[in-house]
Amino acid sequence: MGNPSFFTIFDLPDRRHISLFARRFSMATQKRPALGRGLGALIPTQSSTTPVSPAPSPTPSSAMPPSTVHRIALNRIEPNPDQPRHYFDDERLRELADSIKVHGVLQPLLVKRAGDHFQLLAGERRWRASKLAGLDVVPVLIEDVTDEKQLEIALIENLQREDLNAIEEARAYQSLVAKYKLTQEEVSQRVGRSRAAIANSLRLLRLPTTIQRDIESGLISAGHARAILSLESTEKQTRLHKMILADDLSVREAERMARALSETKTPALKPQKDIDPQIKALEDRLMEALGTVARLKPTSATMGRIEIAYNSLDELDRILMLIGVQEETV
């Protein structure tokens, strides 16, 4: 037959191949219900049964009916500037590129016209992998959508594939709220998440920048972030963040530590007057290492004592483990 297999898969009447395209997007989410109306509802289906041309050259824009698979030169496609996803795993991209070299692009990219070029709506990972694979043309579906709908499609695609980290997801929701004046309730209806889930996601953007950065990089999980968010003060949030990193706390351990921190006030160690800068520097290093308040109390030029504060017996156990004191077993 000569044509790549994706033409056989998608050479169907308009409503059928768009429906199939939407179902293929949802295959990765069989573990949970589809989000909102799904991509099928976001992509308008216009009546068209125009056959796909097997010619390798790009079809002129004027001859491109919507909702039909076309072959477009890769260098005419630009990434979506509002793409919620910012991190792409290089190793997985190379694996996908190797697969594309053998099998081709089996699922068309979704694009919209942008002058004499096209802008991605969905499929940036396939677009990047196609470039790595050295492809000249790729299969696409061309749709006419607003900028608001474009952001919705990109967000829902990534959510269905679970490709966004918690901060990227929160920023995408914030974009819908800020750029398009949507309420949290309207966002929840569009993406198929509860209003509480949207609100909790947006709360992540209130965390200190250092904590947000560690969520993005995967050093701490969204579960850890929720435990940190349960604390009201930035000081306690930062303390718990340091404890999670220093002690490799599980989410459950972080939640338990958050409860202990929220139930008790920071222990008050007597204020020191005229602290020697070297002693202050050592105290800061101790606090960094232990994740709690620590004080050095010199009693002479060569002697002194160390005071370490703890908020609960759990925190005491954690500190004792850090300094190598293990519980005796009978």
Coordinates of C-alpha atoms in Angstrom, one line a residue:
M1 CA 0.0 0.0 0.0
G2 CA 3.0 2.2 0.5
N3 CA 1.5 4.7 3.0
P4 CA 2.6 4.7 6.7
S5 CA 0.3 2.8 9.1
F6 CA -1.1 5.9 10.7
F7 CA -3.0 6.7 7.5
T8 CA -4.7 3.3 7.6
I9 CA -5.7 3.9 11.3
F10 CA -7.1 7.4 10.8
D11 CA -8.5 7.3 7.2
L12 CA -12.1 7.4 8.6
P13 CA -15.1 9.7 8.4
D14 CA -14.6 12.8 10.5
R15 CA -16.5 12.0 13.7
R16 CA -15.1 8.5 13.9
H17 CA -11.5 9.4 13.7
I18 CA -11.8 12.4 16.1
S19 CA -13.6 10.1 18.5
L20 CA -10.8 7.5 18.1
F21 CA -8.2 10.3 18.6
A22 CA -9.9 11.3 21.9
R23 CA -10.1 7.7 23.1
R24 CA -6.4 7.2 22.4
F25 CA -5.7 10.2 24.6
S26 CA -7.6 8.7 27.4
M27 CA -6.0 5.2 27.2
A28 CA -3.3 6.3 29.7
T29 CA -5.9 7.1 32.3
Q30 CA -7.9 3.9 32.5
K31 CA -7.1 3.9 36.3
R32 CA -9.3 6.9 36.8
P33 CA -12.3 8.6 35.2
A34 CA -11.7 10.9 32.2
L35 CA -11.0 14.5 33.0
G36 CA -14.0 16.8 32.4
R37 CA -15.4 16.7 28.9
G38 CA -12.2 15.2 27.6
L39 CA -10.3 16.2 24.5
G40 CA -13.1 15.0 22.2
A41 CA -15.4 17.6 23.6
L42 CA -12.8 20.4 23.3
I43 CA -12.1 19.6 19.7
P44 CA -15.0 20.6 17.4
T45 CA -15.9 17.9 14.9
Q46 CA -16.8 19.4 11.5
S47 CA -18.2 17.2 8.7
S48 CA -15.4 16.2 6.4
T49 CA -14.5 13.0 4.7
T50 CA -11.6 14.3 2.6
P51 CA -9.2 11.4 2.0
V52 CA -5.6 11.8 3.3
S53 CA -3.2 12.5 0.6
P54 CA -0.2 10.1 0.5
A55 CA 2.0 12.7 -1.1
P56 CA 5.1 13.5 1.0
S57 CA 4.9 17.2 0.3
P58 CA 2.9 19.4 2.7
T59 CA -0.6 20.2 1.7
P60 CA -1.3 23.9 1.0
S61 CA -3.1 25.6 3.9
S62 CA -6.0 26.7 1.7
A63 CA -6.7 23.1 0.7
M64 CA -6.7 21.7 4.3
P65 CA -10.2 20.9 5.5
P66 CA -10.3 20.8 9.3
S67 CA -10.5 17.5 11.3
T68 CA -8.5 15.5 8.6
V69 CA -5.1 14.0 9.0
H70 CA -2.4 15.8 7.0
R71 CA 1.3 15.5 6.6
I72 CA 3.1 18.7 7.5
A73 CA 6.8 19.6 7.4
L74 CA 8.2 19.4 10.9
N75 CA 10.0 22.8 10.5
R76 CA 6.6 24.5 10.0
I77 CA 5.4 23.5 13.5
E78 CA 6.1 25.6 16.5
P79 CA 5.8 24.6 20.2
N80 CA 2.9 26.0 22.3
P81 CA 4.2 29.0 24.3
D82 CA 1.5 28.2 27.0
Q83 CA 2.6 24.6 27.3
P84 CA 2.1 23.8 31.0
R85 CA 4.8 21.1 30.9
H86 CA 8.3 22.3 31.1
Y87 CA 10.3 19.2 31.9
F88 CA 10.8 16.5 29.3
D89 CA 12.9 13.4 30.3
D90 CA 15.8 13.1 27.8
E91 CA 16.1 9.4 28.1
R92 CA 12.4 8.7 27.4
L93 CA 12.5 11.2 24.5
R94 CA 15.4 9.2 23.0
E95 CA 13.4 5.9 23.5
L96 CA 10.4 7.4 21.8
A97 CA 12.6 8.7 18.9
D98 CA 14.0 5.2 18.4
S99 CA 10.5 3.8 18.2
I100 CA 9.4 6.5 15.8
K101 CA 12.4 5.6 13.5
V102 CA 11.0 2.1 13.3
H103 CA 7.2 2.6 13.4
G104 CA 6.7 6.2 12.5
V105 CA 4.4 8.6 14.4
L106 CA 1.3 6.5 15.0
Q107 CA -0.8 9.2 16.7
P108 CA -1.1 12.6 14.9
L109 CA -0.1 15.8 16.5
L110 CA -2.8 18.4 17.2
V111 CA -2.1 21.8 15.8
K112 CA -3.7 25.1 14.9
R113 CA -2.7 27.6 12.1
A114 CA -0.4 30.4 13.0
G115 CA 0.2 32.5 9.9
D116 CA 2.1 30.3 7.4
H117 CA 3.2 28.0 10.2
F118 CA 1.4 25.8 12.8
Q119 CA 1.4 25.9 16.6
L120 CA 1.1 22.7 18.7
L121 CA -2.0 22.2 20.7
A122 CA -1.1 18.6 21.9
G123 CA 1.8 16.3 21.2
E124 CA 5.0 18.2 22.0
R125 CA 6.7 15.1 23.2
R126 CA 6.1 13.4 19.9
W127 CA 7.1 16.6 18.1
R128 CA 10.4 16.7 20.0
A129 CA 11.1 13.0 19.5
S130 CA 10.3 13.3 15.8
K131 CA 13.0 16.0 15.5
L132 CA 15.5 13.6 17.3
A133 CA 14.5 10.8 14.9
G134 CA 15.2 13.1 11.9
L135 CA 11.7 13.1 10.4
D136 CA 10.9 15.7 7.8
V137 CA 7.1 15.5 8.0
V138 CA 4.7 14.3 10.6
P139 CA 0.9 13.5 10.7
V140 CA -1.3 16.3 12.2
L141 CA -4.9 17.2 12.9
I142 CA -5.5 20.9 12.3
E143 CA -8.1 22.6 14.5
D144 CA -9.3 26.2 14.8
V145 CA -9.3 27.0 18.5
T146 CA -9.1 30.1 20.7
D147 CA -6.0 30.8 22.9
E148 CA -8.1 29.9 25.9
K149 CA -9.2 26.6 24.4
Q150 CA -5.6 26.0 23.4
L151 CA -4.4 26.2 27.0
E152 CA -7.3 23.9 28.1
I153 CA -6.3 21.3 25.5
A154 CA -2.7 21.3 26.5
L155 CA -3.5 21.1 30.2
I156 CA -6.0 18.3 29.8
E157 CA -3.7 16.3 27.6
N158 CA -0.9 16.5 30.2
L159 CA -3.2 15.8 33.1
Q160 CA -4.6 12.7 31.3
R161 CA -1.1 11.4 30.7
E162 CA 0.0 12.4 34.3
D163 CA 3.0 14.3 32.7
L164 CA 2.8 17.4 34.9
N165 CA 4.5 17.8 38.2
A166 CA 2.5 19.4 41.0
I167 CA 3.9 22.9 40.4
E168 CA 3.4 22.8 36.6
E169 CA -0.2 21.8 37.2
A170 CA -0.8 24.6 39.7
R171 CA 0.7 27.2 37.3
A172 CA -1.5 25.9 34.5
Y173 CA -4.6 26.4 36.7
Q174 CA -3.3 29.8 37.7
S175 CA -3.0 30.7 34.0
L176 CA -6.6 29.8 33.4
V177 CA -7.7 31.9 36.4
A178 CA -5.4 34.9 35.6
K179 CA -5.4 35.1 31.8
Y180 CA -9.0 34.2 31.1
K181 CA -10.7 35.5 34.3
L182 CA -12.1 32.1 35.2
T183 CA -13.2 31.2 38.7
Q184 CA -11.9 28.1 40.5
E185 CA -15.3 26.5 40.0
E186 CA -15.1 27.2 36.2
V187 CA -11.6 25.7 36.1
S188 CA -12.8 22.6 37.9
Q189 CA -15.6 22.1 35.5
R190 CA -13.3 22.4 32.5
V191 CA -10.6 20.0 33.6
G192 CA -12.8 17.6 35.5
R193 CA -11.3 18.1 38.9
S194 CA -13.1 19.0 42.1
R195 CA -13.0 22.7 43.2
A196 CA -11.2 21.6 46.4
A197 CA -8.5 19.9 44.3
I198 CA -8.0 23.1 42.2
A199 CA -7.9 25.2 45.4
N200 CA -5.4 22.9 47.0
S201 CA -3.2 22.8 43.9
L202 CA -3.2 26.6 43.7
R203 CA -2.1 26.8 47.4
L204 CA 1.2 25.2 46.3
L205 CA 2.1 28.5 44.7
R206 CA 2.2 30.2 48.1
L207 CA 5.1 28.1 49.3
P208 CA 8.6 29.6 49.4
T209 CA 10.4 29.5 46.0
T210 CA 13.0 27.0 47.3
I211 CA 10.3 24.5 48.2
Q212 CA 8.5 25.0 44.9
R213 CA 11.8 24.3 43.1
D214 CA 12.3 21.1 45.0
I215 CA 8.8 19.9 44.1
E216 CA 9.5 20.7 40.4
S217 CA 12.8 18.8 40.5
G218 CA 11.2 15.8 42.2
L219 CA 13.2 16.1 45.5
I220 CA 10.0 16.2 47.4
S221 CA 6.5 14.9 46.3
A222 CA 3.1 16.6 46.2
G223 CA 2.3 14.6 49.4
H224 CA 5.3 16.2 51.1
A225 CA 4.2 19.6 49.9
R226 CA 0.7 19.1 51.3
A227 CA 2.2 18.3 54.7
I228 CA 4.3 21.5 54.5
L229 CA 1.3 23.5 53.6
S230 CA -0.5 22.4 56.7
L231 CA 1.9 24.6 58.7
E232 CA 0.9 28.3 58.8
S233 CA 4.3 30.0 59.3
T234 CA 7.0 30.2 56.7
E235 CA 9.5 29.4 59.4
K236 CA 7.9 26.1 60.3
Q237 CA 7.3 25.3 56.6
T238 CA 11.1 25.8 56.0
R239 CA 12.0 23.7 59.0
L240 CA 9.8 20.7 57.8
H241 CA 11.2 21.1 54.3
K242 CA 14.7 20.7 55.6
M243 CA 13.7 17.8 57.8
I244 CA 12.2 16.0 54.8
L245 CA 15.4 16.4 52.8
A246 CA 17.8 15.7 55.6
D247 CA 16.0 12.6 56.9
D248 CA 14.4 11.3 53.7
L249 CA 11.1 11.4 55.5
S250 CA 8.1 9.5 53.9
V251 CA 4.9 11.4 53.4
R252 CA 3.4 9.8 56.5
E253 CA 6.4 10.8 58.6
A254 CA 6.2 14.3 57.2
E255 CA 2.5 14.5 58.1
R256 CA 3.3 13.3 61.6
M257 CA 6.1 15.9 62.0
A258 CA 3.8 18.6 60.7
R259 CA 1.2 17.8 63.3
A260 CA 3.9 17.9 66.0
L261 CA 5.1 21.3 64.7
S262 CA 1.6 22.8 64.5
E263 CA 0.6 21.6 68.0
T264 CA 3.5 23.1 69.8
K265 CA 5.2 26.5 69.7
T266 CA 8.9 26.8 68.8
P267 CA 10.8 26.1 72.0
A268 CA 12.1 29.3 73.5
L269 CA 15.8 29.2 74.2
K270 CA 17.0 32.1 76.2
P271 CA 18.2 34.9 74.0
Q272 CA 22.0 35.4 73.8
K273 CA 23.6 38.8 74.0
D274 CA 26.6 39.8 71.9
I275 CA 27.0 36.4 70.3
D276 CA 30.5 35.7 68.8
P277 CA 30.2 35.6 65.0
Q278 CA 32.1 32.2 64.9
I279 CA 29.7 30.7 67.5
K280 CA 26.7 32.1 65.5
A281 CA 28.0 30.5 62.4
L282 CA 28.4 27.1 64.2
E283 CA 24.9 27.4 65.5
D284 CA 23.5 28.0 62.0
R285 CA 25.3 24.9 60.8
L286 CA 23.9 22.9 63.7
M287 CA 20.4 24.1 62.9
E288 CA 20.8 23.3 59.2
A289 CA 22.0 19.8 60.1
L290 CA 19.5 19.0 62.8
G291 CA 16.5 20.9 61.4
T292 CA 15.8 22.5 64.8
V293 CA 16.9 25.3 67.0
A294 CA 20.4 24.7 68.5
R295 CA 22.6 26.9 70.8
L296 CA 26.2 26.8 71.8
K297 CA 26.9 27.9 75.4
P298 CA 30.6 28.4 76.1
T299 CA 31.5 28.1 79.8
S300 CA 35.2 28.9 79.2
A301 CA 37.7 29.4 76.4
T302 CA 37.8 25.6 75.7
M303 CA 34.6 24.2 77.3
G304 CA 30.8 24.6 77.0
R305 CA 27.6 22.9 76.2
I306 CA 25.1 22.4 73.3
E307 CA 21.4 23.0 73.7
I308 CA 19.1 21.3 71.1
A309 CA 15.4 22.0 71.1
Y310 CA 12.7 19.5 70.2
N311 CA 8.9 19.7 69.8
S312 CA 7.9 16.1 70.4
L313 CA 9.2 12.7 71.3
D314 CA 9.1 11.8 67.6
E315 CA 11.4 14.8 66.9
L316 CA 13.7 13.8 69.8
D317 CA 13.9 10.3 68.3
R318 CA 14.8 11.8 64.9
I319 CA 17.5 14.0 66.4
L320 CA 19.0 11.1 68.4
M321 CA 19.2 9.0 65.2
L322 CA 20.9 11.9 63.4
I323 CA 23.6 12.1 66.1
G324 CA 24.0 8.3 66.2
V325 CA 22.2 7.5 69.5
Q326 CA 20.2 4.4 69.0
E327 CA 17.5 3.0 71.3
E328 CA 18.8 0.0 73.3
T329 CA 16.9 -3.3 72.7
V330 CA 16.4 -5.7 75.6

